[in-house]
């Protein structure tokens, strides 16, 4: 029987530090059967389109044949293209390393 892996959530933004944190997670934390959940919180200033692009929607690791890519319901009023680009770039890191992942976009306010 195959053991069930962990679900590891990673907050992502456009910064180099975010990419480095994901690289660290993939190299030092990720184990077979785990699934990384890439989360980006878009602000009204992000101007993004809530529909997923083909690039990230098609990306997946070897143990995740159909990665989920979701946007929250409140994301529909925000133009979310920039935010999906953030997730696409980081999803590519996962695909390149055969890491199972899902991508999630939601909205929020900076406090």
PDB file of C-alpha atoms in Angstrom:
ATOM      1  CA  UNK A   1       0.000   0.000   0.000  1.00  0.00           C
ATOM      2  CA  UNK A   2       1.336   3.412  -0.996  1.00  0.00           C
ATOM      3  CA  UNK A   3       1.695   5.864   1.879  1.00  0.00           C
ATOM      4  CA  UNK A   4      -0.203   9.098   1.728  1.00  0.00           C
ATOM      5  CA  UNK A   5       2.014  12.152   1.390  1.00  0.00           C
ATOM      6  CA  UNK A   6       1.754  15.521   3.035  1.00  0.00           C
ATOM      7  CA  UNK A   7       0.126  18.632   1.624  1.00  0.00           C
ATOM      8  CA  UNK A   8       2.556  21.519   1.954  1.00  0.00           C
ATOM      9  CA  UNK A   9       1.208  25.039   1.373  1.00  0.00           C
ATOM     10  CA  UNK A  10       3.620  27.691   0.117  1.00  0.00           C
ATOM     11  CA  UNK A  11       2.732  31.373  -0.111  1.00  0.00           C
ATOM     12  CA  UNK A  12       4.072  32.850  -3.368  1.00  0.00           C
ATOM     13  CA  UNK A  13       4.604  36.337  -4.699  1.00  0.00           C
ATOM     14  CA  UNK A  14       6.628  37.945  -7.490  1.00  0.00           C
ATOM     15  CA  UNK A  15       9.845  38.209  -5.442  1.00  0.00           C
ATOM     16  CA  UNK A  16      13.125  36.349  -5.835  1.00  0.00           C
ATOM     17  CA  UNK A  17      12.814  35.349  -2.169  1.00  0.00           C
ATOM     18  CA  UNK A  18       9.576  33.540  -2.935  1.00  0.00           C
ATOM     19  CA  UNK A  19      11.270  31.565  -5.703  1.00  0.00           C
ATOM     20  CA  UNK A  20      14.203  30.736  -3.416  1.00  0.00           C
ATOM     21  CA  UNK A  21      11.812  29.545  -0.693  1.00  0.00           C
ATOM     22  CA  UNK A  22      10.120  27.236  -3.191  1.00  0.00           C
ATOM     23  CA  UNK A  23      13.487  25.893  -4.356  1.00  0.00           C
ATOM     24  CA  UNK A  24      14.434  25.202  -0.722  1.00  0.00           C
ATOM     25  CA  UNK A  25      11.134  23.455  -0.124  1.00  0.00           C
ATOM     26  CA  UNK A  26      11.584  21.249  -3.209  1.00  0.00           C
ATOM     27  CA  UNK A  27      15.178  20.326  -2.311  1.00  0.00           C
ATOM     28  CA  UNK A  28      14.969  20.030   1.484  1.00  0.00           C
ATOM     29  CA  UNK A  29      11.351  19.449   2.506  1.00  0.00           C
ATOM     30  CA  UNK A  30       9.491  17.742  -0.340  1.00  0.00           C
ATOM     31  CA  UNK A  31       9.235  13.930  -0.275  1.00  0.00           C
ATOM     32  CA  UNK A  32       7.711  11.477  -2.753  1.00  0.00           C
ATOM     33  CA  UNK A  33       3.896  11.397  -2.445  1.00  0.00           C
ATOM     34  CA  UNK A  34       3.780  14.982  -1.104  1.00  0.00           C
ATOM     35  CA  UNK A  35       1.806  17.657  -2.928  1.00  0.00           C
ATOM     36  CA  UNK A  36       2.869  21.312  -2.879  1.00  0.00           C
ATOM     37  CA  UNK A  37       0.069  23.855  -2.863  1.00  0.00           C
ATOM     38  CA  UNK A  38       1.255  27.138  -4.390  1.00  0.00           C
ATOM     39  CA  UNK A  39      -0.865  30.005  -3.042  1.00  0.00           C
ATOM     40  CA  UNK A  40      -0.837  33.572  -4.308  1.00  0.00           C
ATOM     41  CA  UNK A  41      -2.984  36.305  -2.765  1.00  0.00           C
ATOM     42  CA  UNK A  42      -3.791  39.010  -5.311  1.00  0.00           C
ATOM     43  CA  UNK A  43      -4.539  42.540  -4.234  1.00  0.00           C
ATOM     44  CA  UNK A  44      -6.713  44.949  -6.187  1.00  0.00           C
ATOM     45  CA  UNK A  45      -3.473  46.533  -7.449  1.00  0.00           C
ATOM     46  CA  UNK A  46      -2.365  43.242  -9.041  1.00  0.00           C
ATOM     47  CA  UNK A  47      -4.896  43.577 -11.916  1.00  0.00           C
ATOM     48  CA  UNK A  48      -5.236  39.903 -12.826  1.00  0.00           C
ATOM     49  CA  UNK A  49      -7.586  37.589 -14.837  1.00  0.00           C
ATOM     50  CA  UNK A  50      -9.180  34.788 -12.778  1.00  0.00           C
ATOM     51  CA  UNK A  51      -9.065  32.245 -15.584  1.00  0.00           C
ATOM     52  CA  UNK A  52      -6.046  29.927 -15.517  1.00  0.00           C
ATOM     53  CA  UNK A  53      -3.571  30.056 -18.360  1.00  0.00           C
ATOM     54  CA  UNK A  54      -2.837  26.892 -20.297  1.00  0.00           C
ATOM     55  CA  UNK A  55       0.771  26.812 -19.100  1.00  0.00           C
ATOM     56  CA  UNK A  56       0.166  26.276 -15.372  1.00  0.00           C
ATOM     57  CA  UNK A  57      -3.028  24.313 -15.872  1.00  0.00           C
ATOM     58  CA  UNK A  58      -1.082  21.790 -17.943  1.00  0.00           C
ATOM     59  CA  UNK A  59       1.848  21.587 -15.524  1.00  0.00           C
ATOM     60  CA  UNK A  60       2.083  18.792 -13.045  1.00  0.00           C
ATOM     61  CA  UNK A  61       4.490  16.484 -11.311  1.00  0.00           C
ATOM     62  CA  UNK A  62       4.817  12.764 -11.915  1.00  0.00           C
ATOM     63  CA  UNK A  63       2.474  11.818  -9.084  1.00  0.00           C
ATOM     64  CA  UNK A  64      -0.167  14.425  -9.890  1.00  0.00           C
ATOM     65  CA  UNK A  65      -1.669  13.761 -13.336  1.00  0.00           C
ATOM     66  CA  UNK A  66      -4.155  16.629 -13.140  1.00  0.00           C
ATOM     67  CA  UNK A  67      -3.031  19.479 -10.883  1.00  0.00           C
ATOM     68  CA  UNK A  68      -5.801  21.666  -9.570  1.00  0.00           C
ATOM     69  CA  UNK A  69      -5.736  25.333 -10.374  1.00  0.00           C
ATOM     70  CA  UNK A  70      -8.395  27.344  -8.638  1.00  0.00           C
ATOM     71  CA  UNK A  71      -9.408  30.942  -8.107  1.00  0.00           C
ATOM     72  CA  UNK A  72     -11.643  32.030  -5.244  1.00  0.00           C
ATOM     73  CA  UNK A  73     -15.121  33.313  -6.034  1.00  0.00           C
ATOM     74  CA  UNK A  74     -14.237  36.824  -4.873  1.00  0.00           C
ATOM     75  CA  UNK A  75     -11.421  36.866  -7.424  1.00  0.00           C
ATOM     76  CA  UNK A  76     -13.842  37.383 -10.326  1.00  0.00           C
ATOM     77  CA  UNK A  77     -13.939  41.172  -9.874  1.00  0.00           C
ATOM     78  CA  UNK A  78     -10.162  41.419 -10.074  1.00  0.00           C
ATOM     79  CA  UNK A  79      -8.250  41.263 -13.353  1.00  0.00           C
ATOM     80  CA  UNK A  80      -5.867  38.418 -12.363  1.00  0.00           C
ATOM     81  CA  UNK A  81      -3.428  37.941 -15.278  1.00  0.00           C
ATOM     82  CA  UNK A  82      -0.350  39.141 -13.371  1.00  0.00           C
ATOM     83  CA  UNK A  83      -1.081  36.863 -10.430  1.00  0.00           C
ATOM     84  CA  UNK A  84      -1.476  33.793 -12.640  1.00  0.00           C
ATOM     85  CA  UNK A  85       1.904  34.679 -14.169  1.00  0.00           C
ATOM     86  CA  UNK A  86       3.445  34.518 -10.694  1.00  0.00           C
ATOM     87  CA  UNK A  87       1.975  31.054 -10.214  1.00  0.00           C
ATOM     88  CA  UNK A  88       2.931  29.949 -13.747  1.00  0.00           C
ATOM     89  CA  UNK A  89       6.586  30.823 -13.156  1.00  0.00           C
ATOM     90  CA  UNK A  90       6.740  28.915  -9.882  1.00  0.00           C
ATOM     91  CA  UNK A  91       4.675  26.026 -11.238  1.00  0.00           C
ATOM     92  CA  UNK A  92       7.320  25.612 -13.927  1.00  0.00           C
ATOM     93  CA  UNK A  93       9.914  24.961 -11.190  1.00  0.00           C
ATOM     94  CA  UNK A  94       7.724  22.156  -9.876  1.00  0.00           C
ATOM     95  CA  UNK A  95       7.170  20.691 -13.347  1.00  0.00           C
ATOM     96  CA  UNK A  96      10.895  20.804 -14.138  1.00  0.00           C
ATOM     97  CA  UNK A  97      11.621  18.744 -11.014  1.00  0.00           C
ATOM     98  CA  UNK A  98       8.697  16.325 -11.279  1.00  0.00           C
ATOM     99  CA  UNK A  99       7.064  17.705  -8.135  1.00  0.00           C
ATOM    100  CA  UNK A 100       3.307  17.255  -7.636  1.00  0.00           C
ATOM    101  CA  UNK A 101       1.537  20.590  -7.071  1.00  0.00           C
ATOM    102  CA  UNK A 102      -1.701  22.546  -7.161  1.00  0.00           C
ATOM    103  CA  UNK A 103      -1.986  26.303  -7.725  1.00  0.00           C
ATOM    104  CA  UNK A 104      -4.460  28.530  -5.884  1.00  0.00           C
ATOM    105  CA  UNK A 105      -5.214  32.220  -6.457  1.00  0.00           C
ATOM    106  CA  UNK A 106      -7.305  34.250  -4.034  1.00  0.00           C
ATOM    107  CA  UNK A 107      -7.719  37.935  -3.216  1.00  0.00           C
ATOM    108  CA  UNK A 108      -6.970  39.884  -0.082  1.00  0.00           C
ATOM    109  CA  UNK A 109      -6.110  43.285   1.260  1.00  0.00           C
ATOM    110  CA  UNK A 110      -2.731  44.454   2.481  1.00  0.00           C
ATOM    111  CA  UNK A 111      -3.003  45.306   6.160  1.00  0.00           C
TER     112      UNK A 111
END
